[in-house]
C-alpha cells in the first residue's frame, strides 16, 4: 500500500496547485480528498482541529433541511473521528461552524435550483453560505471530506471554496425490478448520493420482472405483478422525504409500452396479445407490449399517471419507451388494421403514436416527460427529455431537434467496466462537443445506471460504489478535471468513508467471500483481488441466470473493478519505463510471490462446489505469477534471456486473459507487459 | 490460517466421537460448528443439501413465535448461503423442514420453562420437535449452525440431536447507562444471544451516569437524568417483544440505593445529602445514595416500581444494591439518629433495612427481587436471588442461607479477559461444587456482563462477541464439555456467522482502524493482531476517561482477545514441544518476518496524533520478532548458541510485556518461550 499514499498526496497537490492562488502551505501534507473536485479552491494557512463542544449556528431563510443537514453533519463527523459530538447551537459570531442559507428552497426541489455554496475554513472553524438549502447540504459534505487525521488529530485545512455544479442533473438510476431492492438499500443509496453531490434518483419501478409500487387505482398491479415485493405508498413518500432532505429529487420511471409483462399479470387487457401472463423470470427483451391502438389503454394510463404524478411530486416523469420488439403488434390483426387505417407504416411510427398520446397525458398533469432514446423520432414532442442509452449520438440529435437530453450511455454500472471508462465519458463529448453553447445548455447532465439483472440487494452497493463517485465528479466538476490517477486516489478514500457511513460495498463482499471459504478467507481475498467479473452482458446473456438464481459465487463477491489490480498495473508501468524505486521492485516481487503460492493455499477451499469452478483460474494466477517473477529476475540481470523466451511466455499467458467461470484474470495483461519488456 | 482448519476438524471430530453411538461416516468431513454443544449428538449418514423451494410445515400448538422463528430461519439461511429462499409452507409429511411444537408457551416467558428440542437431519430434510416455542427457536439455530459449504454446496450432515440446557438462566447484562446504547445495538445484541441460546437480557437501566427509561410517574427521571438518551416506553415494549420472539426474557435493573446520581438530578429529595446534583461524567464509586430513613423514599419507590413492573412483564426485578460507600449516610445527622433509634449499627445493616423494604414493594407487585451480592446479609429475605459479582463464594453462601443464586463473577466482558478464562469458570465450580444436588439446583445459572465505561455503541459488539458465546456454552452445554481448543475453533466460526447475520464486531473494528490509518490499514491490522487492550480496570481506573471521552484509539479498535496471537502461541507450543510440522515452521517464520518489517511499514501512520503513542509498542514488536527469528534459526541449527544468549534476550523482552499506551504486546510471551527453548 505504500505507493498509494504517494500517489494520493502528489496528485492532490498537483491538482490543487493549479487552482490555488497561494503557495502550498504546511497543511498541504494533509490529504485533500475532495470528490467531486469543487469549481474553485484556494488554500489558506492553518488547520481547524475537530474538538468536542463544537457549535453550529444557522442564519438566514428557514428551511428544515438545513437543520437536518447540520444534525447529519454532526453525526457523520462523530463517526468519522470517533469523537462523541452533539448538536450544540451558538450565535453566528461565536459558532465553530456558521451556516447561512439565504432563503428557503422550493417546496419541490427543481431542476436547476441554485446548488452553489461558499465555504471558508480557518483555524477557528468554518463559515458556509449558500443561496438555498441545497448548497448547505453540498457544502457540509465538502467540509466532511476535508477532515482527515494528522499530527494534531482530526482536522481540516484552512481553505476558501466557491463551488457550483457543471450540470444541473446528476442522477443515478436504481432498478428495483429485476432484483428487489428493500427500502434500506434505497436509503443507503441516497446516503451515498448525498456524499458525492448527486441530485436525482431515477427510480425504475416497473418491468417484465416486477411492478414495484402500490397502486390504489389498479391494485392488481402490485398485488399480482410483484411477488409481494413492492413499496407501499407510505414507503414511497418516506423515500421521497429522505431524498429531499439530502438534496435529491426522485423521478419515477414506468417503462411502457414494452417491459410491461408484470402489468399484464393483473391487467392482460392492456397487452397486444390475450395472455394470461406470468411475471417474467428470465432476462432479455420480451414480446409483450401494451396495445397502442385501444382507447382503453389510454384511459387506464390516464388514471394511472394521475395517481402516480400525485404520489411523486417531481416535475419529471420517465415513460421508458425502450426495447419494443414489435412482435405482438405484428401478430395482432387489429393492430395491423389500425396501422393501415391511420397510415402508420412501421412499428417505430406506432410507438411514436403511443408516445405522443402518453406525453399528452403526462403534460396534462403538469409533468415533463422523459423517455429513452427510442422515443427520439421526428414527431416526438419538444417537451420530451431524451435519455440517451444506446449511444452518445442521440444526445446531440435530440438537441438539434429542439429536445433537451440526458446521457446514460457510458454510465452503465452493471456492465462491470472501470471507473476510468465512466470518468472520461463526458455528456458534452463526441457530437455534443460541436453544439453551440446555447444548445449545450439543453444537455442537462447524465445518470449512472444500476440495472439489476446481475445484482441482488446483498451486493448492489458494491456495483454502485465507489464507481458512481467517478460519474458524480464528471457531472459536477469543471470539464478540465480529468486526471485519472488523482480520481482513483481520491475515489479510494471516498469509498472507505462511504463504508464508514453505512454503505456496505466492502463489508458485503467480505462476508460473501467468508461464506465461500470460511477457513481460507485470506487466500480467497488475495485471489479475489486479481480477478474481475466478465464485462458487459456476458454474464446475464448466458440464460443461466433468472430472477431466482443465487448470486453467491466468486464473480458476485468481487468488485466490478479491482483497485489492487490497477495498482499492480501502474507498478508494472513504472518498472517497464525504468522509473521503479527499490520499494516498487520489492513490492512487485512480494506481490507475485504471494500469488504464486496462492493456489496451494486456496486449493482446499475448492472442495466447496460453489468455488470448484474457479480452480483453473487460481492455477492460472500461480502460473502467471511464476512467469512474472522470472521476468522480474531477468529484467534485473539482462544478460541471460534465452532466445524466444518472451514470445513463448507471452503466448502461454495469452489464453489466461479469456473469461473463465465468468471471471477475468486481470493481472495477466500487466505480467505480459513485464515479459515483453524482457524481450526488448 | 492452514492449521486452524485442522484444529477445527480434529477437535470437532474427537468431541463428537465421544458422544456419537455410530462410527464417523463420510459427512464428518464437514465442520461441525455447533456452539453451544448440544447435550446429545448422534451422527447419521448422508447430507441434507440446501436448495431452492425448501418448504416448512408447522404443526402442534399455535404460538406466533414459531412462525416468526421459521421466517427468521429462512432469512438467515438465505444470507448464510446466498441462495434466495422464501418461506413456503407444506404438509408435514412433504415438508423439507417439519416443525412440531407441542403447545403454546407461557404468555410471559418463565424461568425454567421447557427449552428442550429434538432435531433429526436426514438426506431429505429435517424434523424438529419441541414441547414449546423455545425449543423450536433453539433447534432452528442448531440447524443453521449445521449448514456449511461442501462438495455438494451448502449442506447439513445427517444427525440426531436431543438437547436441553444445563442451566435455566443464561443471561447477558447490557449497561445502557455509562455509554448510551441505541435501540439498534440492543436488537443486534438480542440477535446474537438467540444464535447462542442465551435467554435473559439483564438490562442495566439506571446509573450515576444516566437514567435510561421514560417514566410517566416521575418524568424528571428521564428528562433531567438522561441527557436526552433514554428509551421511550414504546421502545421498551418493542425490545421486550423482539426479545420474546427470540426466546429471551428481559429483566430490568434499577440500581439502588447507590449508583443513583442521575435520579437525583430531577429528584434531589431522594438523596441523603441536599444537592443539587448533576449527571456524573466520571467512572468509579460515588457518594450519592438514596436516603433509606425517609418514608417519602419508599413512597416514591412504590409508585416507581409499580410503573416499571407494569412496563416489564418479566417475573424478576433487579434492585442492584452494589457499591454503597456510605459516606452520605455517615455525614447526615438525621440518618445517624435514625440508625441509633432503630438500633442499626452499621451501614451494611442500614442497607439491609433498605433492601428489606424495597423487597417488600417488589413482592407486592408479584415480582421476584434480584440483588448484587452486597444484599446477602443474614437478614435478607429468602425470595431474593443473590447475584454474585465480587467473588464466587457468595453463590454457595446464598444457597446455604436458602436464597437462589446467579454467577457473574468471572464473566465480566469489560475486563478484556480471554474467552478461555470465562469458559472454564463454572457456576457449580469452587465452593458450589460441594453443595448437595438439591442445593445446586438453586444456582440458576449466570450472566455475562457488559459494563460500558470503556465501550461505546460503536465498538460494544466487539466487546460482547464472540467471547459471550463461550459463556453461553458454559451455561448451556454439559459440564464435561471443556475442551478449550475445540471451543476456540468453533467460536471463530460462530463469530464470523454472527457478523454475517448483522452483528458488527468485525466490521466496526475494521472501520475504526481504517479511520486511524487510512493509508496504512493493512500494516495497522497486522500490528493490531499482536496486541490486546490492557486488562481489568487499568484503563477506566486512570481517570483520564469520562462519559464524553472519545474511544477512538488503538486499544478501542482491537478485540479484547487476539485470536491470531493465541494461534501464534499454540504454534510456538508445538515448536517448543518438537511437534511442529514443516508448515508450522514456515508459518512461524513468515509471521515473524511480517512483524519485523511492520514498524517500517506503519511508521508514517504515527503522524496521526491518535496513533503516535503506539510507536514504541510497534517498535517493540519489530524488535521482538527479530529476536524470535534468531531463536527459530538457532533451534534449527543447535550448534552455535552463544552462552547466556537466551537469558539476555529473555531479559530484553521482559519489559515489552508491560502495558504501554493501554496496550499489551501479547506475542512477546510466546517469543520468550521460543528463546528459552534455545537455552535448553
Short mmCIF file of N, CA, C and O in Angstrom, two decimals, chain A residues 5 52 79-84 86 149-154 227 229 496 514-515 518-520 522 525 529 548-552 607-610, chain B residues 5 52 79-84 86 149-154 227 229 496 514-515 518-520 522 525 529 548-552 607-610:
data_model
loop_
_atom_site.label_atom_id
_atom_site.label_comp_id
_atom_site.label_asym_id
_atom_site.label_seq_id
_atom_site.Cartn_x
_atom_site.Cartn_y
_atom_site.Cartn_z
N UNK A 5 -0.14 6.14 -1.07
CA UNK A 5 -0.11 7.38 -0.32
C UNK A 5 0.56 8.45 -1.14
O UNK A 5 0.10 9.58 -1.24
N UNK A 52 -14.33 18.40 20.81
CA UNK A 52 -15.62 18.33 21.49
C UNK A 52 -16.13 19.74 21.79
O UNK A 52 -15.37 20.67 21.94
N UNK A 79 -18.82 9.92 13.61
CA UNK A 79 -18.43 8.59 13.15
C UNK A 79 -17.06 8.61 12.48
O UNK A 79 -16.29 7.66 12.60
N UNK A 80 -16.77 9.70 11.77
CA UNK A 80 -15.51 9.77 11.03
C UNK A 80 -14.31 10.00 11.94
O UNK A 80 -13.18 9.73 11.55
N UNK A 81 -14.57 10.54 13.13
CA UNK A 81 -13.46 10.86 14.03
C UNK A 81 -13.46 10.00 15.27
O UNK A 81 -12.43 9.89 15.94
N UNK A 82 -14.61 9.41 15.60
CA UNK A 82 -14.71 8.68 16.86
C UNK A 82 -14.85 9.60 18.06
O UNK A 82 -14.80 9.16 19.19
N UNK A 83 -15.01 10.89 17.80
CA UNK A 83 -15.18 11.84 18.91
C UNK A 83 -16.68 12.02 19.14
O UNK A 83 -17.41 12.36 18.22
N UNK A 84 -17.18 11.76 20.36
CA UNK A 84 -18.61 11.95 20.59
C UNK A 84 -18.96 13.43 20.48
O UNK A 84 -18.47 14.25 21.25
N UNK A 86 -22.09 16.41 19.89
CA UNK A 86 -23.53 16.64 19.91
C UNK A 86 -23.84 17.91 19.15
O UNK A 86 -22.99 18.75 18.95
N UNK A 149 -7.21 12.63 9.53
CA UNK A 149 -6.33 12.53 10.70
C UNK A 149 -4.94 13.08 10.39
O UNK A 149 -4.46 12.96 9.27
N UNK A 150 -4.33 13.69 11.39
CA UNK A 150 -2.99 14.26 11.19
C UNK A 150 -2.32 14.48 12.53
O UNK A 150 -2.80 14.02 13.56
N UNK A 151 -1.20 15.20 12.51
CA UNK A 151 -0.40 15.38 13.74
C UNK A 151 -1.19 16.01 14.88
O UNK A 151 -0.84 15.84 16.03
N UNK A 152 -2.24 16.77 14.55
CA UNK A 152 -2.98 17.41 15.64
C UNK A 152 -4.31 16.71 15.90
O UNK A 152 -5.17 17.24 16.59
N UNK A 153 -4.50 15.55 15.35
CA UNK A 153 -5.78 14.85 15.48
C UNK A 153 -6.55 15.02 14.19
O UNK A 153 -5.97 15.27 13.13
N UNK A 154 -7.86 14.90 14.26
CA UNK A 154 -8.67 15.08 13.06
C UNK A 154 -8.82 16.58 12.79
O UNK A 154 -9.22 17.35 13.67
N UNK A 227 -44.94 -10.32 -6.82
CA UNK A 227 -44.49 -11.41 -5.95
C UNK A 227 -44.36 -10.97 -4.50
O UNK A 227 -43.58 -11.54 -3.74
N UNK A 229 -43.18 -8.14 -3.45
CA UNK A 229 -42.09 -7.18 -3.27
C UNK A 229 -42.41 -5.85 -3.92
O UNK A 229 -42.15 -5.66 -5.11
N UNK A 496 -13.87 4.28 1.17
CA UNK A 496 -13.69 3.87 2.55
C UNK A 496 -14.64 4.64 3.47
O UNK A 496 -15.24 4.10 4.38
N UNK A 514 -16.19 -14.79 2.81
CA UNK A 514 -16.10 -15.65 4.00
C UNK A 514 -17.06 -16.82 3.89
O UNK A 514 -16.78 -17.93 4.34
N UNK A 515 -18.21 -16.57 3.29
CA UNK A 515 -19.20 -17.62 3.12
C UNK A 515 -18.68 -18.70 2.15
O UNK A 515 -18.93 -19.88 2.33
N UNK A 518 -14.90 -20.29 4.36
CA UNK A 518 -14.84 -19.90 5.77
C UNK A 518 -13.44 -20.09 6.37
O UNK A 518 -13.04 -19.32 7.23
N UNK A 519 -12.74 -21.11 5.92
CA UNK A 519 -11.44 -21.39 6.53
C UNK A 519 -10.25 -20.93 5.68
O UNK A 519 -9.11 -21.18 6.05
N UNK A 520 -10.53 -20.31 4.54
CA UNK A 520 -9.44 -19.85 3.66
C UNK A 520 -9.73 -18.46 3.14
O UNK A 520 -9.45 -18.14 2.00
N UNK A 522 -8.42 -15.48 3.75
CA UNK A 522 -7.31 -14.60 3.34
C UNK A 522 -6.82 -14.97 1.94
O UNK A 522 -6.54 -14.11 1.11
N UNK A 525 -9.34 -13.85 -0.55
CA UNK A 525 -9.25 -12.40 -0.73
C UNK A 525 -8.11 -12.04 -1.67
O UNK A 525 -8.27 -11.22 -2.58
N UNK A 529 -8.61 -10.34 -5.49
CA UNK A 529 -8.08 -9.04 -5.90
C UNK A 529 -7.44 -9.07 -7.28
O UNK A 529 -7.06 -8.04 -7.83
N UNK A 548 -34.52 -15.76 -9.77
CA UNK A 548 -34.32 -16.50 -8.53
C UNK A 548 -32.97 -17.18 -8.41
O UNK A 548 -32.69 -17.82 -7.40
N UNK A 549 -32.13 -17.08 -9.42
CA UNK A 549 -30.83 -17.76 -9.37
C UNK A 549 -29.96 -17.12 -8.28
O UNK A 549 -29.89 -15.90 -8.18
N UNK A 550 -29.30 -17.95 -7.48
CA UNK A 550 -28.41 -17.39 -6.47
C UNK A 550 -27.28 -16.58 -7.10
O UNK A 550 -26.72 -17.00 -8.11
N UNK A 551 -26.97 -15.45 -6.53
CA UNK A 551 -25.79 -14.67 -6.95
C UNK A 551 -24.79 -14.78 -5.81
O UNK A 551 -24.58 -13.82 -5.06
N UNK A 552 -24.24 -15.95 -5.65
CA UNK A 552 -23.42 -16.22 -4.45
C UNK A 552 -22.07 -16.85 -4.79
O UNK A 552 -21.45 -17.46 -3.94
N UNK A 607 -13.03 -27.54 -2.65
CA UNK A 607 -13.98 -28.59 -2.26
C UNK A 607 -15.41 -28.06 -2.27
O UNK A 607 -16.35 -28.79 -2.53
N UNK A 608 -15.57 -26.80 -1.93
CA UNK A 608 -16.89 -26.19 -1.96
C UNK A 608 -17.35 -26.09 -3.41
O UNK A 608 -16.69 -25.47 -4.24
N UNK A 609 -18.49 -26.69 -3.68
CA UNK A 609 -18.96 -26.76 -5.08
C UNK A 609 -19.12 -25.37 -5.69
O UNK A 609 -19.02 -25.21 -6.90
N UNK A 610 -19.37 -24.35 -4.87
CA UNK A 610 -19.57 -23.01 -5.43
C UNK A 610 -18.25 -22.39 -5.89
O UNK A 610 -18.23 -21.48 -6.70
N UNK B 5 -7.88 -24.97 10.32
CA UNK B 5 -8.83 -25.94 9.77
C UNK B 5 -8.63 -27.28 10.43
O UNK B 5 -9.57 -27.96 10.83
N UNK B 52 -33.23 -24.39 -3.43
CA UNK B 52 -34.40 -23.53 -3.60
C UNK B 52 -35.67 -24.34 -3.51
O UNK B 52 -35.68 -25.52 -3.82
N UNK B 79 -29.18 -15.74 3.85
CA UNK B 79 -27.97 -14.93 3.98
C UNK B 79 -26.72 -15.80 4.09
O UNK B 79 -25.64 -15.44 3.59
N UNK B 80 -26.86 -16.93 4.78
CA UNK B 80 -25.68 -17.78 5.00
C UNK B 80 -25.27 -18.55 3.75
O UNK B 80 -24.14 -19.02 3.65
N UNK B 81 -26.18 -18.71 2.82
CA UNK B 81 -25.88 -19.50 1.63
C UNK B 81 -25.84 -18.64 0.36
O UNK B 81 -25.29 -19.06 -0.65
N UNK B 82 -26.48 -17.46 0.42
CA UNK B 82 -26.60 -16.66 -0.79
C UNK B 82 -27.66 -17.20 -1.74
O UNK B 82 -27.78 -16.70 -2.86
N UNK B 83 -28.42 -18.19 -1.30
CA UNK B 83 -29.49 -18.74 -2.14
C UNK B 83 -30.79 -18.02 -1.79
O UNK B 83 -31.18 -18.01 -0.63
N UNK B 84 -31.45 -17.40 -2.79
CA UNK B 84 -32.69 -16.71 -2.45
C UNK B 84 -33.75 -17.74 -2.04
O UNK B 84 -34.12 -18.59 -2.84
N UNK B 86 -37.54 -18.49 -0.01
CA UNK B 86 -38.75 -17.86 0.50
C UNK B 86 -39.41 -18.80 1.48
O UNK B 86 -39.20 -20.01 1.45
N UNK B 149 -20.60 -25.00 3.73
CA UNK B 149 -20.31 -25.28 2.33
C UNK B 149 -19.50 -26.56 2.18
O UNK B 149 -18.68 -26.88 3.03
N UNK B 150 -19.75 -27.29 1.12
CA UNK B 150 -19.01 -28.53 0.88
C UNK B 150 -19.12 -28.92 -0.57
O UNK B 150 -19.58 -28.15 -1.40
N UNK B 151 -18.70 -30.14 -0.86
CA UNK B 151 -18.65 -30.59 -2.27
C UNK B 151 -20.00 -30.55 -2.96
O UNK B 151 -20.06 -30.47 -4.18
N UNK B 152 -21.08 -30.60 -2.20
CA UNK B 152 -22.39 -30.58 -2.86
C UNK B 152 -23.08 -29.23 -2.70
O UNK B 152 -24.28 -29.12 -2.95
N UNK B 153 -22.36 -28.23 -2.26
CA UNK B 153 -22.98 -26.93 -1.99
C UNK B 153 -23.17 -26.78 -0.50
O UNK B 153 -22.48 -27.43 0.29
N UNK B 154 -24.10 -25.95 -0.11
CA UNK B 154 -24.35 -25.77 1.31
C UNK B 154 -25.21 -26.94 1.80
O UNK B 154 -26.26 -27.23 1.22
N UNK B 227 -29.66 13.22 29.71
CA UNK B 227 -29.04 13.95 28.61
C UNK B 227 -29.71 13.68 27.28
O UNK B 227 -29.10 13.78 26.22
N UNK B 229 -30.81 10.82 26.22
CA UNK B 229 -30.61 9.44 25.77
C UNK B 229 -31.36 8.47 26.66
O UNK B 229 -30.84 8.02 27.69
N UNK B 496 -17.78 -15.39 12.90
CA UNK B 496 -17.92 -14.99 11.51
C UNK B 496 -19.40 -14.99 11.10
O UNK B 496 -19.86 -14.08 10.41
N UNK B 514 -9.30 1.69 9.98
CA UNK B 514 -9.17 2.47 8.73
C UNK B 514 -9.18 3.96 9.05
O UNK B 514 -8.51 4.75 8.39
N UNK B 515 -9.97 4.34 10.03
CA UNK B 515 -10.04 5.74 10.44
C UNK B 515 -8.71 6.21 11.01
O UNK B 515 -8.29 7.34 10.80
N UNK B 518 -5.81 5.62 7.44
CA UNK B 518 -6.48 5.42 6.16
C UNK B 518 -5.56 4.87 5.08
O UNK B 518 -5.99 4.11 4.23
N UNK B 519 -4.30 5.23 5.14
CA UNK B 519 -3.39 4.80 4.07
C UNK B 519 -2.46 3.66 4.47
O UNK B 519 -1.61 3.26 3.69
N UNK B 520 -2.62 3.17 5.71
CA UNK B 520 -1.74 2.10 6.18
C UNK B 520 -2.55 1.06 6.92
O UNK B 520 -2.12 0.51 7.94
N UNK B 522 -3.48 -2.04 6.22
CA UNK B 522 -3.01 -3.43 6.33
C UNK B 522 -1.92 -3.56 7.39
O UNK B 522 -1.91 -4.52 8.16
N UNK B 525 -3.52 -3.36 10.73
CA UNK B 525 -4.22 -4.60 11.04
C UNK B 525 -3.24 -5.66 11.55
O UNK B 525 -3.49 -6.34 12.55
N UNK B 529 -3.19 -7.21 15.45
CA UNK B 529 -3.39 -8.62 15.81
C UNK B 529 -2.40 -9.11 16.84
O UNK B 529 -2.52 -10.22 17.35
N UNK B 548 -17.80 11.38 28.10
CA UNK B 548 -17.69 12.02 26.79
C UNK B 548 -16.34 11.82 26.10
O UNK B 548 -16.14 12.31 24.99
N UNK B 549 -15.42 11.15 26.75
CA UNK B 549 -14.09 10.99 26.16
C UNK B 549 -14.18 10.11 24.92
O UNK B 549 -14.87 9.09 24.93
N UNK B 550 -13.51 10.49 23.82
CA UNK B 550 -13.54 9.64 22.63
C UNK B 550 -12.93 8.27 22.92
O UNK B 550 -11.92 8.18 23.61
N UNK B 551 -13.55 7.23 22.41
CA UNK B 551 -12.97 5.88 22.48
C UNK B 551 -12.58 5.53 21.05
O UNK B 551 -13.23 4.72 20.39
N UNK B 552 -11.55 6.21 20.56
CA UNK B 552 -11.22 6.10 19.14
C UNK B 552 -9.75 5.81 18.90
O UNK B 552 -9.25 6.05 17.82
N UNK B 607 2.22 9.67 12.39
CA UNK B 607 1.97 11.12 12.26
C UNK B 607 0.61 11.49 12.84
O UNK B 607 0.42 12.58 13.34
N UNK B 608 -0.33 10.59 12.73
CA UNK B 608 -1.65 10.85 13.29
C UNK B 608 -1.54 10.85 14.81
O UNK B 608 -1.09 9.88 15.42
N UNK B 609 -1.95 11.97 15.43
CA UNK B 609 -1.77 12.11 16.87
C UNK B 609 -2.44 10.99 17.66
O UNK B 609 -2.01 10.66 18.76
N UNK B 610 -3.50 10.41 17.11
CA UNK B 610 -4.19 9.36 17.85
C UNK B 610 -3.41 8.05 17.87
O UNK B 610 -3.63 7.20 18.72
#
